[in-house]
Short mmCIF file of C-alpha atoms in Angstrom, two decimals:
data_model
loop_
_atom_site.label_atom_id
_atom_site.label_comp_id
_atom_site.label_asym_id
_atom_site.label_seq_id
_atom_site.Cartn_x
_atom_site.Cartn_y
_atom_site.Cartn_z
CA MET A 6 -11.41 12.00 -58.16
CA THR A 7 -7.64 11.66 -57.98
CA ALA A 8 -5.86 8.81 -56.24
CA ASP A 9 -4.57 11.16 -53.52
CA SER A 10 -8.02 12.53 -52.70
CA ASN A 11 -9.19 9.01 -51.91
CA ALA A 12 -6.10 8.07 -49.93
CA SER A 13 -6.32 5.98 -46.79
CA PRO A 14 -5.53 7.52 -43.37
CA SER A 15 -2.00 6.14 -43.67
CA GLY A 16 -1.46 7.76 -47.06
CA PRO A 17 -0.49 11.29 -48.12
CA LEU A 18 -3.47 12.96 -46.46
CA SER A 19 -2.19 11.87 -43.06
CA GLN A 20 0.83 14.12 -43.61
CA LEU A 21 -1.29 17.26 -43.92
CA PRO A 22 -1.47 19.53 -40.85
CA LEU A 23 -4.80 19.04 -39.10
CA GLU A 24 -6.51 22.08 -37.64
CA HIS A 25 -7.93 20.95 -34.33
CA LEU A 26 -11.53 21.66 -33.41
CA SER A 27 -10.55 22.12 -29.77
CA GLU A 28 -7.18 22.60 -28.14
CA ALA A 29 -5.49 23.48 -24.89
CA LEU A 30 -2.55 25.83 -25.29
CA ILE A 31 0.10 25.14 -22.62
CA SER A 32 2.47 28.04 -21.91
CA SER A 33 5.94 27.19 -20.62
CA ALA A 34 6.61 30.92 -20.13
CA HIS A 35 3.65 31.26 -17.77
CA LEU A 36 4.77 28.14 -15.89
CA ALA A 37 8.20 29.71 -15.41
CA CYS A 38 6.60 32.89 -14.03
CA ASN A 39 4.63 30.86 -11.51
CA VAL A 40 7.70 28.93 -10.37
CA LYS A 41 9.52 32.23 -9.83
CA LYS A 42 6.62 33.49 -7.70
CA ILE A 43 6.76 30.35 -5.58
CA ARG A 44 10.51 30.73 -5.10
CA ASP A 45 9.98 34.35 -4.07
CA LEU A 46 7.56 33.16 -1.38
CA ILE A 47 9.62 30.29 0.04
CA GLY A 48 13.21 31.45 -0.41
CA LYS A 49 16.09 29.81 -2.25
CA GLU A 50 17.02 27.35 0.49
CA ARG A 51 13.86 25.23 0.24
CA LYS A 52 13.13 22.57 -2.34
CA ILE A 53 10.11 22.56 -4.62
CA MET A 54 8.28 19.32 -5.32
CA GLY A 55 6.32 19.92 -8.51
CA VAL A 56 2.93 18.23 -8.17
CA VAL A 57 2.16 16.70 -11.56
CA LYS A 58 -0.51 14.20 -10.56
CA ALA A 59 -3.68 13.84 -12.65
CA ASN A 60 -1.68 14.50 -15.83
CA ALA A 61 -0.35 17.71 -14.27
CA TYR A 62 -3.90 18.89 -13.57
CA GLY A 63 -4.74 18.27 -17.22
CA HIS A 64 -1.68 20.07 -18.62
CA ASP A 65 0.32 16.97 -19.76
CA ALA A 66 2.54 15.59 -17.03
CA PRO A 67 5.61 14.63 -19.08
CA TYR A 68 5.76 18.06 -20.70
CA ILE A 69 5.22 19.98 -17.45
CA ALA A 70 7.72 17.82 -15.54
CA GLY A 71 10.33 18.38 -18.24
CA CYS A 72 9.76 22.13 -18.11
CA LEU A 73 9.99 22.14 -14.32
CA GLU A 74 13.25 20.22 -14.37
CA LYS A 75 14.74 22.86 -16.67
CA LEU A 76 13.64 25.42 -14.07
CA GLY A 77 15.62 23.66 -11.34
CA VAL A 78 12.94 21.38 -9.89
CA SER A 79 14.17 17.84 -9.22
CA ASP A 80 11.36 16.45 -7.03
CA PHE A 81 7.98 15.46 -8.41
CA GLY A 82 4.74 14.36 -6.79
CA VAL A 83 2.26 12.00 -8.43
CA ALA A 84 -0.80 10.15 -7.20
CA ASN A 85 0.25 6.56 -7.85
CA ILE A 86 2.71 4.19 -9.47
CA ASP A 87 0.98 4.40 -12.88
CA GLU A 88 1.65 8.14 -13.05
CA ALA A 89 5.22 7.63 -11.85
CA LEU A 90 5.88 5.04 -14.55
CA GLN A 91 4.61 7.44 -17.21
CA LEU A 92 7.30 9.94 -16.20
CA ARG A 93 10.00 7.28 -16.12
CA GLN A 94 9.03 5.57 -19.37
CA THR A 95 8.67 8.79 -21.36
CA LYS A 96 12.10 9.91 -20.11
CA ALA A 97 10.45 13.22 -19.23
CA ILE A 98 12.90 13.80 -16.38
CA CYS A 99 16.33 12.60 -15.34
CA ASP A 100 16.60 9.09 -13.93
CA ASN A 101 17.87 10.42 -10.60
CA SER A 102 15.06 12.94 -10.11
CA ARG A 103 12.87 11.95 -7.20
CA ILE A 104 9.28 10.87 -7.87
CA LEU A 105 7.08 10.47 -4.79
CA ALA A 106 3.79 8.63 -5.22
CA PHE A 107 1.34 9.99 -2.64
CA CYS A 108 -1.19 7.13 -2.53
CA SER A 109 -0.68 4.05 -0.42
CA PRO A 110 0.13 1.22 -2.87
CA LEU A 111 -1.20 -2.27 -3.31
CA ASP A 112 1.34 -4.91 -2.33
CA SER A 113 1.60 -6.04 -5.97
CA HIS A 114 2.74 -2.53 -6.96
CA ILE A 115 5.76 -2.38 -4.67
CA PRO A 116 8.23 -4.20 -6.98
CA PHE A 117 7.62 -1.48 -9.57
CA TYR A 118 8.72 1.17 -7.07
CA LEU A 119 11.98 -0.70 -6.65
CA ARG A 120 12.49 -1.38 -10.34
CA HIS A 121 11.87 2.19 -11.50
CA ASN A 122 13.34 4.25 -8.64
CA VAL A 123 10.04 5.60 -7.34
CA THR A 124 9.75 6.74 -3.73
CA MET A 125 6.92 5.04 -1.88
CA THR A 126 4.57 6.52 0.70
CA VAL A 127 4.28 4.41 3.85
CA THR A 128 1.04 5.02 5.72
CA ASP A 129 1.00 2.32 8.41
CA PHE A 130 2.72 -0.80 9.69
CA ARG A 131 1.05 -3.04 7.12
CA THR A 132 2.47 -1.09 4.19
CA MET A 133 5.84 -0.89 5.95
CA HIS A 134 6.06 -4.67 6.33
CA ALA A 135 4.97 -5.23 2.72
CA ALA A 136 7.56 -2.72 1.51
CA ALA A 137 10.33 -4.28 3.59
CA ALA A 138 9.48 -7.78 2.36
CA ALA A 139 9.51 -6.71 -1.30
CA ALA A 140 12.80 -4.85 -0.87
CA LYS A 141 14.39 -7.83 0.88
CA ALA A 142 13.24 -10.18 -1.89
CA ALA A 143 14.76 -7.89 -4.51
CA ASN A 144 17.90 -7.35 -2.42
CA ARG A 145 17.49 -3.62 -2.85
CA LEU A 146 16.91 -0.56 -0.69
CA LEU A 147 13.49 1.07 -1.08
CA ASN A 148 13.23 4.82 -0.55
CA VAL A 149 10.15 5.83 1.44
CA HIS A 150 8.41 8.87 2.88
CA VAL A 151 6.02 8.44 5.80
CA LYS A 152 2.62 10.13 5.64
CA VAL A 153 1.39 11.38 9.03
CA ASP A 154 -2.28 12.18 9.58
CA THR A 155 -2.31 15.40 11.62
CA GLY A 156 -5.92 16.21 10.79
CA MET A 157 -6.75 15.58 7.13
CA GLY A 158 -8.24 12.18 7.96
CA ARG A 159 -7.29 10.55 4.68
CA LEU A 160 -4.05 8.55 4.90
CA GLY A 161 -1.46 7.88 7.58
CA LEU A 162 -1.17 7.22 11.29
CA PRO A 163 -1.82 9.92 13.88
CA PRO A 164 1.31 11.54 15.37
CA GLU A 165 1.12 9.59 18.62
CA LYS A 166 1.51 6.34 16.64
CA ALA A 167 3.72 7.66 13.86
CA MET A 168 6.89 7.80 15.98
CA GLU A 169 6.84 4.04 16.45
CA LEU A 170 6.42 3.60 12.69
CA LEU A 171 9.27 5.99 11.93
CA SER A 172 11.51 4.18 14.39
CA SER A 173 10.70 0.79 12.87
CA ILE A 174 11.55 2.02 9.38
CA GLU A 175 14.77 3.63 10.58
CA GLU A 176 15.86 0.32 12.07
CA ASN A 177 14.96 -1.73 8.99
CA ASP A 178 17.85 -2.72 6.73
CA HIS A 179 15.76 -2.70 3.54
CA LEU A 180 14.01 0.67 3.82
CA GLN A 181 15.56 4.12 3.50
CA LEU A 182 13.54 6.83 5.22
CA GLU A 183 14.00 9.92 3.06
CA GLY A 184 11.17 12.09 4.31
CA VAL A 185 8.12 12.67 6.47
CA TYR A 186 5.07 14.63 5.38
CA THR A 187 1.54 15.65 6.22
CA HIS A 188 -1.32 17.52 4.56
CA PHE A 189 -3.53 20.35 5.79
CA ALA A 190 -7.30 20.13 5.97
CA GLN A 191 -7.83 23.89 5.50
CA SER A 192 -4.50 25.34 4.53
CA THR A 193 -5.67 28.86 3.69
CA LEU A 194 -7.07 29.46 7.18
CA SER A 195 -4.77 30.53 9.99
CA ASP A 196 -7.01 29.03 12.65
CA ASP A 197 -6.28 26.94 15.73
CA PHE A 198 -6.82 23.65 13.90
CA THR A 199 -4.26 24.44 11.21
CA ARG A 200 -1.78 25.74 13.78
CA ARG A 201 -2.18 22.53 15.79
CA GLN A 202 -1.49 20.50 12.66
CA THR A 203 1.71 22.45 12.03
CA ASP A 204 2.91 22.36 15.64
CA CYS A 205 2.15 18.68 16.04
CA PHE A 206 4.00 17.76 12.86
CA ARG A 207 7.02 19.90 13.67
CA HIS A 208 7.22 18.38 17.15
CA LEU A 209 7.09 14.84 15.77
CA CYS A 210 9.86 15.53 13.26
CA SER A 211 12.01 17.24 15.86
CA GLU A 212 11.62 14.30 18.23
CA PHE A 213 12.61 11.84 15.50
CA GLU A 214 15.65 13.82 14.40
CA HIS A 215 16.79 14.25 17.99
CA ARG A 216 16.40 10.55 18.75
CA PHE A 217 18.20 9.30 15.64
CA ARG A 218 20.58 12.24 15.24
CA ARG A 219 19.91 12.77 11.55
CA SER A 220 17.61 14.90 9.46
CA VAL A 221 14.92 13.89 6.99
CA ILE A 222 13.07 15.91 4.36
CA LYS A 223 10.07 17.46 6.07
CA HIS A 224 7.19 18.76 3.95
CA ALA A 225 3.64 19.86 4.62
CA ALA A 226 2.78 22.88 2.48
CA GLY A 227 0.76 22.67 -0.68
CA SER A 228 -0.34 25.78 -2.55
CA GLY A 229 -2.57 27.14 0.21
CA ALA A 230 0.05 26.76 2.91
CA ILE A 231 2.76 28.22 0.67
CA ILE A 232 0.71 31.41 0.59
CA CYS A 233 -0.82 31.41 4.07
CA GLN A 234 1.29 29.23 6.41
CA LYS A 235 4.91 30.35 6.28
CA ASN A 236 5.67 28.37 9.43
CA ALA A 237 4.88 25.21 7.45
CA HIS A 238 7.31 25.71 4.57
CA LEU A 239 9.89 23.45 6.29
CA ASP A 240 12.42 21.75 3.94
CA MET A 241 10.27 21.38 0.85
CA VAL A 242 6.92 22.62 -0.48
CA ARG A 243 4.46 20.88 -2.80
CA PRO A 244 2.80 23.42 -5.11
CA GLY A 245 0.02 22.10 -7.29
CA ILE A 246 -2.63 24.56 -8.44
CA MET A 247 -0.21 27.49 -8.04
CA LEU A 248 2.05 26.03 -10.70
CA TYR A 249 -0.83 26.16 -13.14
CA GLY A 250 -1.71 29.77 -12.43
CA TYR A 251 -4.49 29.79 -9.85
CA PRO A 252 -4.78 30.36 -6.10
CA PRO A 253 -6.20 27.47 -4.06
CA ASP A 254 -9.56 29.16 -3.52
CA SER A 255 -11.49 32.31 -4.32
CA THR A 256 -10.73 33.92 -0.95
CA THR A 257 -6.94 33.66 -1.28
CA THR A 258 -5.26 36.39 -3.27
CA ILE A 259 -1.58 36.62 -4.10
CA GLY A 260 -1.48 39.42 -6.62
CA PRO A 261 -1.32 39.40 -10.40
CA GLU A 262 1.88 37.38 -10.66
CA LEU A 263 0.29 33.95 -11.15
CA ARG A 264 -0.48 33.30 -14.80
CA PRO A 265 -2.76 30.60 -16.19
CA VAL A 266 -0.69 27.95 -17.95
CA MET A 267 -3.61 26.54 -19.95
CA GLN A 268 -5.88 28.24 -22.46
CA PHE A 269 -8.85 26.05 -23.47
CA GLN A 270 -10.30 27.08 -26.82
CA ALA A 271 -12.42 25.69 -29.65
CA LYS A 272 -13.54 26.60 -33.15
CA ILE A 273 -16.87 28.03 -34.25
CA ILE A 274 -18.29 25.38 -36.60
CA PHE A 275 -21.76 26.79 -37.35
CA ILE A 276 -23.57 30.14 -37.26
CA LYS A 277 -27.25 30.84 -37.79
CA GLU A 278 -29.81 33.58 -37.23
CA VAL A 279 -32.83 32.74 -35.10
CA ALA A 280 -36.18 34.45 -34.71
CA PRO A 281 -37.65 35.68 -31.41
CA GLY A 282 -39.00 32.76 -29.39
CA THR A 283 -36.55 30.21 -30.84
CA SER A 284 -35.29 27.71 -28.26
CA ILE A 285 -31.70 26.51 -28.12
CA SER A 286 -30.43 23.09 -26.98
CA TYR A 287 -31.82 20.40 -24.71
CA ASN A 288 -34.80 21.12 -22.47
CA ARG A 289 -35.32 24.52 -24.16
CA THR A 290 -33.55 26.34 -21.32
CA TRP A 291 -32.73 29.37 -23.48
CA ILE A 292 -35.28 31.25 -25.59
CA ALA A 293 -34.27 34.04 -27.96
CA PRO A 294 -35.83 37.29 -26.65
CA GLU A 295 -35.50 38.85 -30.11
CA LYS A 296 -33.70 38.17 -33.37
CA ARG A 297 -30.30 36.71 -32.51
CA THR A 298 -27.22 35.15 -34.11
CA ILE A 299 -26.19 31.85 -32.54
CA ALA A 300 -22.77 30.24 -32.92
CA THR A 301 -22.07 26.58 -32.26
CA ILE A 302 -18.63 25.90 -30.75
CA SER A 303 -16.88 22.57 -31.10
CA ALA A 304 -16.48 21.73 -27.40
CA GLY A 305 -18.88 20.38 -24.82
CA TYR A 306 -18.88 18.60 -21.51
CA ALA A 307 -17.05 15.58 -22.98
CA ASP A 308 -14.18 17.96 -23.74
CA GLY A 309 -14.22 19.44 -20.24
CA TYR A 310 -16.62 22.38 -20.54
CA HIS A 311 -18.82 21.75 -17.52
CA ARG A 312 -22.55 21.26 -18.08
CA ARG A 313 -23.22 23.39 -15.01
CA LEU A 314 -21.95 26.37 -17.00
CA SER A 315 -25.12 26.26 -19.08
CA ASN A 316 -26.71 29.73 -19.41
CA CYS A 317 -24.36 31.38 -16.90
CA SER A 318 -20.92 31.56 -18.52
CA SER A 319 -19.33 33.46 -21.38
CA VAL A 320 -16.65 32.88 -24.01
CA THR A 321 -14.30 35.29 -25.74
CA ILE A 322 -14.28 35.56 -29.53
CA ASN A 323 -11.97 38.03 -31.28
CA GLY A 324 -11.42 39.85 -28.00
CA ARG A 325 -15.12 40.27 -27.21
CA SER A 326 -17.15 38.44 -24.57
CA TYR A 327 -20.35 36.61 -25.54
CA PRO A 328 -22.82 34.77 -23.28
CA GLN A 329 -23.23 31.04 -23.56
CA ALA A 330 -26.78 30.06 -24.64
CA GLY A 331 -28.71 26.91 -23.78
CA THR A 332 -27.64 23.64 -22.23
CA VAL A 333 -24.02 22.65 -22.81
CA THR A 334 -24.09 19.39 -24.78
CA MET A 335 -21.61 16.55 -25.00
CA ASP A 336 -19.71 17.80 -28.04
CA GLN A 337 -20.87 21.36 -28.68
CA THR A 338 -21.78 24.56 -26.89
CA MET A 339 -23.89 27.39 -28.24
CA VAL A 340 -23.16 31.09 -27.85
CA ASP A 341 -25.36 34.17 -28.27
CA LEU A 342 -23.56 36.52 -30.66
CA GLY A 343 -26.28 39.15 -30.40
CA ASN A 344 -27.21 40.78 -33.68
CA ALA A 345 -24.09 42.72 -34.67
CA SER A 346 -21.20 40.27 -34.36
CA ARG A 347 -18.54 39.79 -37.02
CA ALA A 348 -17.64 36.32 -35.79
CA ALA A 349 -17.33 33.69 -38.51
CA VAL A 350 -17.07 29.94 -38.86
CA GLY A 351 -13.46 28.98 -38.13
CA ASP A 352 -12.92 31.71 -35.56
CA THR A 353 -11.58 30.67 -32.16
CA ALA A 354 -13.66 30.89 -28.99
CA VAL A 355 -11.66 31.03 -25.76
CA LEU A 356 -13.49 29.04 -23.09
CA PHE A 357 -10.99 29.91 -20.38
CA GLY A 358 -7.41 31.13 -20.23
CA TRP A 359 -5.28 34.25 -20.49
CA ASP A 360 -7.31 35.67 -23.39
CA GLY A 361 -10.71 34.80 -21.95
CA PRO A 362 -12.59 33.99 -18.76
CA SER A 363 -10.66 32.70 -15.77
CA ALA A 364 -11.06 29.04 -14.87
CA ALA A 365 -11.47 30.19 -11.27
CA ASP A 366 -14.43 32.41 -12.20
CA LEU A 367 -16.04 29.62 -14.21
CA ALA A 368 -15.52 27.25 -11.30
CA ASP A 369 -17.42 29.61 -9.02
CA MET A 370 -20.28 29.66 -11.55
CA ALA A 371 -20.29 25.87 -11.72
CA GLY A 372 -20.15 25.42 -7.95
CA THR A 373 -16.76 23.73 -8.04
CA ILE A 374 -13.05 24.61 -7.97
CA SER A 375 -10.52 25.49 -10.65
CA TYR A 376 -8.71 22.19 -10.01
CA GLU A 377 -11.72 20.25 -11.31
CA LEU A 378 -12.16 22.35 -14.45
CA LEU A 379 -8.48 22.00 -15.37
CA CYS A 380 -8.41 18.26 -14.73
CA ALA A 381 -11.64 17.82 -16.70
CA VAL A 382 -10.16 19.01 -20.02
CA SER A 383 -10.27 15.66 -21.76
CA ALA A 384 -7.77 13.72 -23.84
CA ARG A 385 -9.51 14.52 -27.11
CA VAL A 386 -8.62 18.19 -26.63
CA LYS A 387 -5.25 18.58 -28.34
CA ARG A 388 -2.48 19.93 -26.11
CA VAL A 389 -0.41 22.51 -27.97
CA PHE A 390 2.85 23.48 -26.26
CA ILE A 391 3.94 27.08 -26.69
#
């Protein structure tokens, strides 16, 4: 054995390229196509806030935010201050690009909003007073957006109480009211409830702007409302799932223009022939009806391939679709190659993406939504930017 072959991880072997057992390809070209589609829907005069919360739905938030900024997006939405700090500390976007954190913060978090130029969501009088006190102590102005609860029932005051909150912020010397926003409960339905949400929000904003004789950034539309509620586009829209290539639900179609930004794939690491009656995986949920070839793929539910896809999904290998076989395990998934496949160890199996099944179709099989499948692709799956 040579010295190099027994090298430590920090030695020469660490310099060799490592072929990853599982990876998520992230396509900047597909992202650009989706941004163009959104602009076509909303017009050039409106702003886009790129929603990059939850690590950009699993796609790598710093990378996606940087790509979006190159495409003309200068507003970004995250869930909380931790996600905002990741964007600031990685220098993924310009220092003057706006980052809005949607969640109501703990009081101890507010100084970080001030220190790192993060826009805070104010949801009630308590958070307003805490924000004003922190800004006064720092002798700085804190940029805020007010969240109004028009029917989602999650965060914010109802419209009849929100005007008093807006007025109090406007009159406070330490808070700068940049925007007002709300969120739809069922944005893809043009029903009375959704129309009431829109009308109520528009009326509130109009009343505020008339009273104080200035405008604020008004935003309400996420992906569903971008497609289905044109009256709610207002000054800015907040696309999330659309950016990543999927409609908000299986009933909403927008044509072939949206392209999946992620392709989740993994290597075949083992192949064997099995006799009729052979069981595969935990609980013996799949039994070979005849002689079969079974491939083991190096991704399981710990990587983000949902256990509910057991025995009902398929993967694509060398351009051909094969059914998944047996219970999906933590680290591996088995596939029925039939009895005439040319697949080999080292070949790539596409779990979902542009060369394989759609994440939306798999989500339907698993009884969930594409958002969850994308977000579930775990950190041990290598992101490869193309």
